[in-house]
Short mmCIF file of C-alpha atoms and ligand atoms in Angstrom, two decimals:
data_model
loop_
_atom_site.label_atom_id
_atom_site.label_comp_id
_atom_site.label_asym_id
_atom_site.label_seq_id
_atom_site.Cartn_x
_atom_site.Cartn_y
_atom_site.Cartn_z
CA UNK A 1009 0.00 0.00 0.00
CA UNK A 1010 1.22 3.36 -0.93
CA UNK A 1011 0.01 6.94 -1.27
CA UNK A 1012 1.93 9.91 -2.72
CA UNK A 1013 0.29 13.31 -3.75
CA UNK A 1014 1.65 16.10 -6.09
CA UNK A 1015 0.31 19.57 -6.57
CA UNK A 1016 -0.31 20.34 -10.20
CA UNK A 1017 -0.93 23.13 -11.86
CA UNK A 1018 -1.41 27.11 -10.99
CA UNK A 1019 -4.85 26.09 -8.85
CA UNK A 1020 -2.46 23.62 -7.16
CA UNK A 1021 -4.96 20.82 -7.48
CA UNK A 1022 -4.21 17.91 -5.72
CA UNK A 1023 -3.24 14.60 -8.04
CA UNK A 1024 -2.69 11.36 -5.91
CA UNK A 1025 -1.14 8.23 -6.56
CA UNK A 1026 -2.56 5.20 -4.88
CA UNK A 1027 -1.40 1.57 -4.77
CA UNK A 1028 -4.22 -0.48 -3.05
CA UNK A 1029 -5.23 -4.40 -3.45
CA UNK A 1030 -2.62 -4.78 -6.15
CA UNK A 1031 -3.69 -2.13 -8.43
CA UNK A 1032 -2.36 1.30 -8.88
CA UNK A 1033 -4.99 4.23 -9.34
CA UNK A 1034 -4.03 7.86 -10.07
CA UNK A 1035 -6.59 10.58 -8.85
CA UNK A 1036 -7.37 13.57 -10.37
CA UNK A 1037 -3.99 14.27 -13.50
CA UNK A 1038 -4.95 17.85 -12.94
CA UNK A 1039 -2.37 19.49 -15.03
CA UNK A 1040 1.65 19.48 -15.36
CA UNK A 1041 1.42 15.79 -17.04
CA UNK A 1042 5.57 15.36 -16.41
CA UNK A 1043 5.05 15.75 -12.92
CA UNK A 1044 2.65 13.15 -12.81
CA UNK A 1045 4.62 10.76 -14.68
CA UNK A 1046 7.86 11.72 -12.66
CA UNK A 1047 5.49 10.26 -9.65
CA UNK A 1048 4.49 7.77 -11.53
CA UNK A 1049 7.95 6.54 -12.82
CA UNK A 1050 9.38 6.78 -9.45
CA UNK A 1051 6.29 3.96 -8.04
CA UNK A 1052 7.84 2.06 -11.12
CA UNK A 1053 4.90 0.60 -11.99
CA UNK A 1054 1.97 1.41 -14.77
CA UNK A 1055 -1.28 2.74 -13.59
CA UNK A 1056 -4.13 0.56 -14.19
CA UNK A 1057 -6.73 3.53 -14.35
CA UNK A 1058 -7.64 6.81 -13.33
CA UNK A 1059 -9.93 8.18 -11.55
CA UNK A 1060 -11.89 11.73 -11.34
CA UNK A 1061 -13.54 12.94 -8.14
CA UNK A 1062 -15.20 15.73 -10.89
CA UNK A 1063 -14.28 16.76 -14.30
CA UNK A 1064 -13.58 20.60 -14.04
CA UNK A 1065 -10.47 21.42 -16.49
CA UNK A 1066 -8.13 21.90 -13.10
CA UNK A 1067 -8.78 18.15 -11.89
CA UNK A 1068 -8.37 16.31 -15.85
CA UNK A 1069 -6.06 18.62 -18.08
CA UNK A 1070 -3.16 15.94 -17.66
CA UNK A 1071 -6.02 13.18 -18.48
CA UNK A 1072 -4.70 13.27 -22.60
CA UNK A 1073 -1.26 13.31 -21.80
CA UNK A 1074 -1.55 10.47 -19.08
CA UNK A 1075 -3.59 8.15 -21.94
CA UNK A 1076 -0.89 8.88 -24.69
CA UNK A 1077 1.63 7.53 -22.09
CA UNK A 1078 -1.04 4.38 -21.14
CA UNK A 1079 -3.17 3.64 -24.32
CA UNK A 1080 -6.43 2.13 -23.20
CA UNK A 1081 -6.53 3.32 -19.58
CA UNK A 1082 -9.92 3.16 -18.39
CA UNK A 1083 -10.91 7.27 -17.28
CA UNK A 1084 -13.15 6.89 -14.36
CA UNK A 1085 -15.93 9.24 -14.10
CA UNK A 1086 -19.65 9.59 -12.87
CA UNK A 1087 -21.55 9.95 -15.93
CA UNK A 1088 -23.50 13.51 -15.18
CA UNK A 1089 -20.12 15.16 -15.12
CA UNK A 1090 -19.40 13.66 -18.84
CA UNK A 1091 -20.85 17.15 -20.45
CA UNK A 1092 -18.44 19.21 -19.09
CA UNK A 1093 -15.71 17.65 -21.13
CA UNK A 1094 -14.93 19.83 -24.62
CA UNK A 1095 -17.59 22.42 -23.06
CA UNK A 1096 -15.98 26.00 -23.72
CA UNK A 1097 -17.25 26.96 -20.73
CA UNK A 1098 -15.07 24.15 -18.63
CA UNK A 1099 -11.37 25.89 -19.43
CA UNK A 1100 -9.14 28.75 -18.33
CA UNK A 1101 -6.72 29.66 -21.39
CA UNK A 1102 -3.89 29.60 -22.02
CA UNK A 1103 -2.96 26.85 -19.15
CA UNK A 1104 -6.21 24.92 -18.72
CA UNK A 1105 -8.19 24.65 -22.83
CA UNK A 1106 -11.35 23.04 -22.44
CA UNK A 1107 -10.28 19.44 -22.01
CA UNK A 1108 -11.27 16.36 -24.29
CA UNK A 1109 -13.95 13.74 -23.55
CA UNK A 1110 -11.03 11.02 -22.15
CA UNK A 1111 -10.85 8.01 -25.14
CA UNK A 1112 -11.92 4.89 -22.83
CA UNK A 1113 -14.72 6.48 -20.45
CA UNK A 1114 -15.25 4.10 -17.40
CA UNK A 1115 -18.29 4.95 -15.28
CA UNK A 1116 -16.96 5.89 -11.47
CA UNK A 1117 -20.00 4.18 -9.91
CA UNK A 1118 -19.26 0.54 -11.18
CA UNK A 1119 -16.37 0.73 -8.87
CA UNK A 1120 -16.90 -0.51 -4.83
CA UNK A 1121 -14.90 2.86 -3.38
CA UNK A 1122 -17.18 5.35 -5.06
CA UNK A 1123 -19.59 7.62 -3.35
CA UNK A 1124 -21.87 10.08 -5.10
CA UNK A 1125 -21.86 13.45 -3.64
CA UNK A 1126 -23.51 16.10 -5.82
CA UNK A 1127 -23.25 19.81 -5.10
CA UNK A 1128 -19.61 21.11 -6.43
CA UNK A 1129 -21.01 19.71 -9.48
CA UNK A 1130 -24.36 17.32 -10.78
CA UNK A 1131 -21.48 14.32 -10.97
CA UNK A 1132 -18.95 14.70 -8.03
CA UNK A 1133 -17.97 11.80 -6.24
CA UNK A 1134 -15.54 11.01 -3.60
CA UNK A 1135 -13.24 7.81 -3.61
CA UNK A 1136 -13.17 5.50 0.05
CA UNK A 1137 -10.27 3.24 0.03
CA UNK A 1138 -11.22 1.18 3.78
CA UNK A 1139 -7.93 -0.46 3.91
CA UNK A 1140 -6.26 2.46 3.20
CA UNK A 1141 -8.17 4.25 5.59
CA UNK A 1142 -8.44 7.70 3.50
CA UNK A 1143 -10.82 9.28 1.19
CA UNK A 1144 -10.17 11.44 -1.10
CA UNK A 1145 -12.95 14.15 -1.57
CA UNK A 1146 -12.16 16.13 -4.53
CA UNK A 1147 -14.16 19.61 -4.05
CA UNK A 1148 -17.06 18.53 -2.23
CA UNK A 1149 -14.86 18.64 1.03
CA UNK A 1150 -11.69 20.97 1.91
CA UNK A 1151 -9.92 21.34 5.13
CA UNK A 1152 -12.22 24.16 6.49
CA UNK A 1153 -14.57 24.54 3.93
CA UNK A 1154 -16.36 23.11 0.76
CA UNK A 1155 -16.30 23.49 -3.10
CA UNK A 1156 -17.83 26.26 -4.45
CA UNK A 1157 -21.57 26.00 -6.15
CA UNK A 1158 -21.90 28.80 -7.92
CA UNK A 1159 -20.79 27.26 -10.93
CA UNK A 1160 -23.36 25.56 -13.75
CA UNK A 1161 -24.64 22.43 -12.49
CA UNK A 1162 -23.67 23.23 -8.30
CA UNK A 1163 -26.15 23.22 -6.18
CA UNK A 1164 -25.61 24.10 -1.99
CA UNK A 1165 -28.77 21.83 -0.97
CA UNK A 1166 -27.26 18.98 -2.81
CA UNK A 1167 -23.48 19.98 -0.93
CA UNK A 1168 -25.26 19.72 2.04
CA UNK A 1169 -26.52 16.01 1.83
CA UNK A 1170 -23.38 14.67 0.54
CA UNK A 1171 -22.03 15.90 3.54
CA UNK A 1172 -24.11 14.70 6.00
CA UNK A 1173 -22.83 11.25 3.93
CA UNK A 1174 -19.49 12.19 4.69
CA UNK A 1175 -19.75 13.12 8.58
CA UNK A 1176 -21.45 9.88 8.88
CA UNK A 1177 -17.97 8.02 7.90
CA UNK A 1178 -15.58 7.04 10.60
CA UNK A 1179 -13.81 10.13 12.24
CA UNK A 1180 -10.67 8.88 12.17
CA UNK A 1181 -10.52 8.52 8.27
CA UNK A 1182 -8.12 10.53 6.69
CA UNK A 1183 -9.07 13.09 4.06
CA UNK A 1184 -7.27 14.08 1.06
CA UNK A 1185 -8.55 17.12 -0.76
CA UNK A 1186 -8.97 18.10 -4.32
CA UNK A 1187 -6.73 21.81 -2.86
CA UNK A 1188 -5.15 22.47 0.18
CA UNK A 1189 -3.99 20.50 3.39
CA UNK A 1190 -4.90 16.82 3.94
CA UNK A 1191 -7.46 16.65 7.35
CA UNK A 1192 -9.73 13.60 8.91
CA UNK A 1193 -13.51 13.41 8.97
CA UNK A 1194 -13.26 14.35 12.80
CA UNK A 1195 -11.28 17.41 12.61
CA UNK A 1196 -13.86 18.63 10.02
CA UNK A 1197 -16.88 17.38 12.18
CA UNK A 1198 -15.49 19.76 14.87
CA UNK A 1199 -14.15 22.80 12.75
CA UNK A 1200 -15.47 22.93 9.19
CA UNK A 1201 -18.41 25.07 9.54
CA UNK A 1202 -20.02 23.37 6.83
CA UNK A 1203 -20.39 19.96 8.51
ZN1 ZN B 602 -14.01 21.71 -9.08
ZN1 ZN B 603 -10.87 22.08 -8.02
#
């Protein structure tokens, strides 16, 4: 079992490498594909697939560059997030163009880990790995606060139930973040204003 995280790109997203039950996931290529690889090639082994908590352009622009290195990765993602990709709304030029539907689309909730939790956006989900004992929550939770939902698609009541999901999971789970400092389910229970 292993776990390493890089920051990519100027919203300093949060891109994870996890090795769990044999199989090596990467979470959320955000940008800065070398970077990613450099993790990657240091692991020394090929990812089997990746996975996207949502598919704003900060958390998938490495997602092309990752499946030009690994032809045929599967691309996790929930399916109501799937519009978003090659929408000219979903970029920030020069850095982040609207990013490409990924070439093998794998739906996010055929796998065991995945929980739904709408509100940053219609398809966000988080990723439970038990064993590992950490989550990682993309921008539905933060260390202090929450993912904004002002953007198409958000919705606050929606942000709200996921989280009540969330604060129902054990406290001492460890969090990893789509931005920002890792945390735990308890220390958010007691400071995040939002829980
Ligand atoms: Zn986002
Ligand atoms: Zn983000």
């Amino acid at each position: 079992m292993q776990i390493e995280t890089t920051e990519t790109g100027s919203y300093g997203v949060n891109c994870s490498l996890i090795e769990n039950q044999g199989k090596t996931w990467i979470v959320d290529p955000g940008s800065e594909p070398e970077k990613i690889l450099r993790m990657i090639g240091k692991h020394g082994r090929a990812p089997d697939a990746i996975l996207l908590t949502h598919a704003h352009f900060d958390h998938v622009s490495a997602v092309a560059a990752l499946e030009k290195e690994y032809p045929g990765i599967p691309v996790y993602v929930h399916p109501a997030d799937l519009p978003m990709f090659a929408h000219p709304m979903n970029a920030c030029p020069p850095e982040y163009p609207s990013p490409p539907k990924p070439l093998t689309v794998a739906n996010a909730l055929d796998l065991p880990m995945t929980i739904h939790t709408p509100g940053h956006t219609p398809g966000s989900v988080c990723y439970l790995f038990t064993d590992a004992n950490v989550l990682f929550s993309g921008d539905t939770l933060f260390a202090g606060s929450v993912g904004r939902t002002d953007f198409p698609g958000g919705s606050m009541s929606a942000l709200m139930s996921s989280l009540r999901r969330l604060a129902a999971l054990p406290p001492a789970l460890r969090v990893i973040p789509g931005h920002g400092p890792f945390t735990t389910i308890g220390d958010e229970i007691e400071s995040n204003p939002y829980m």
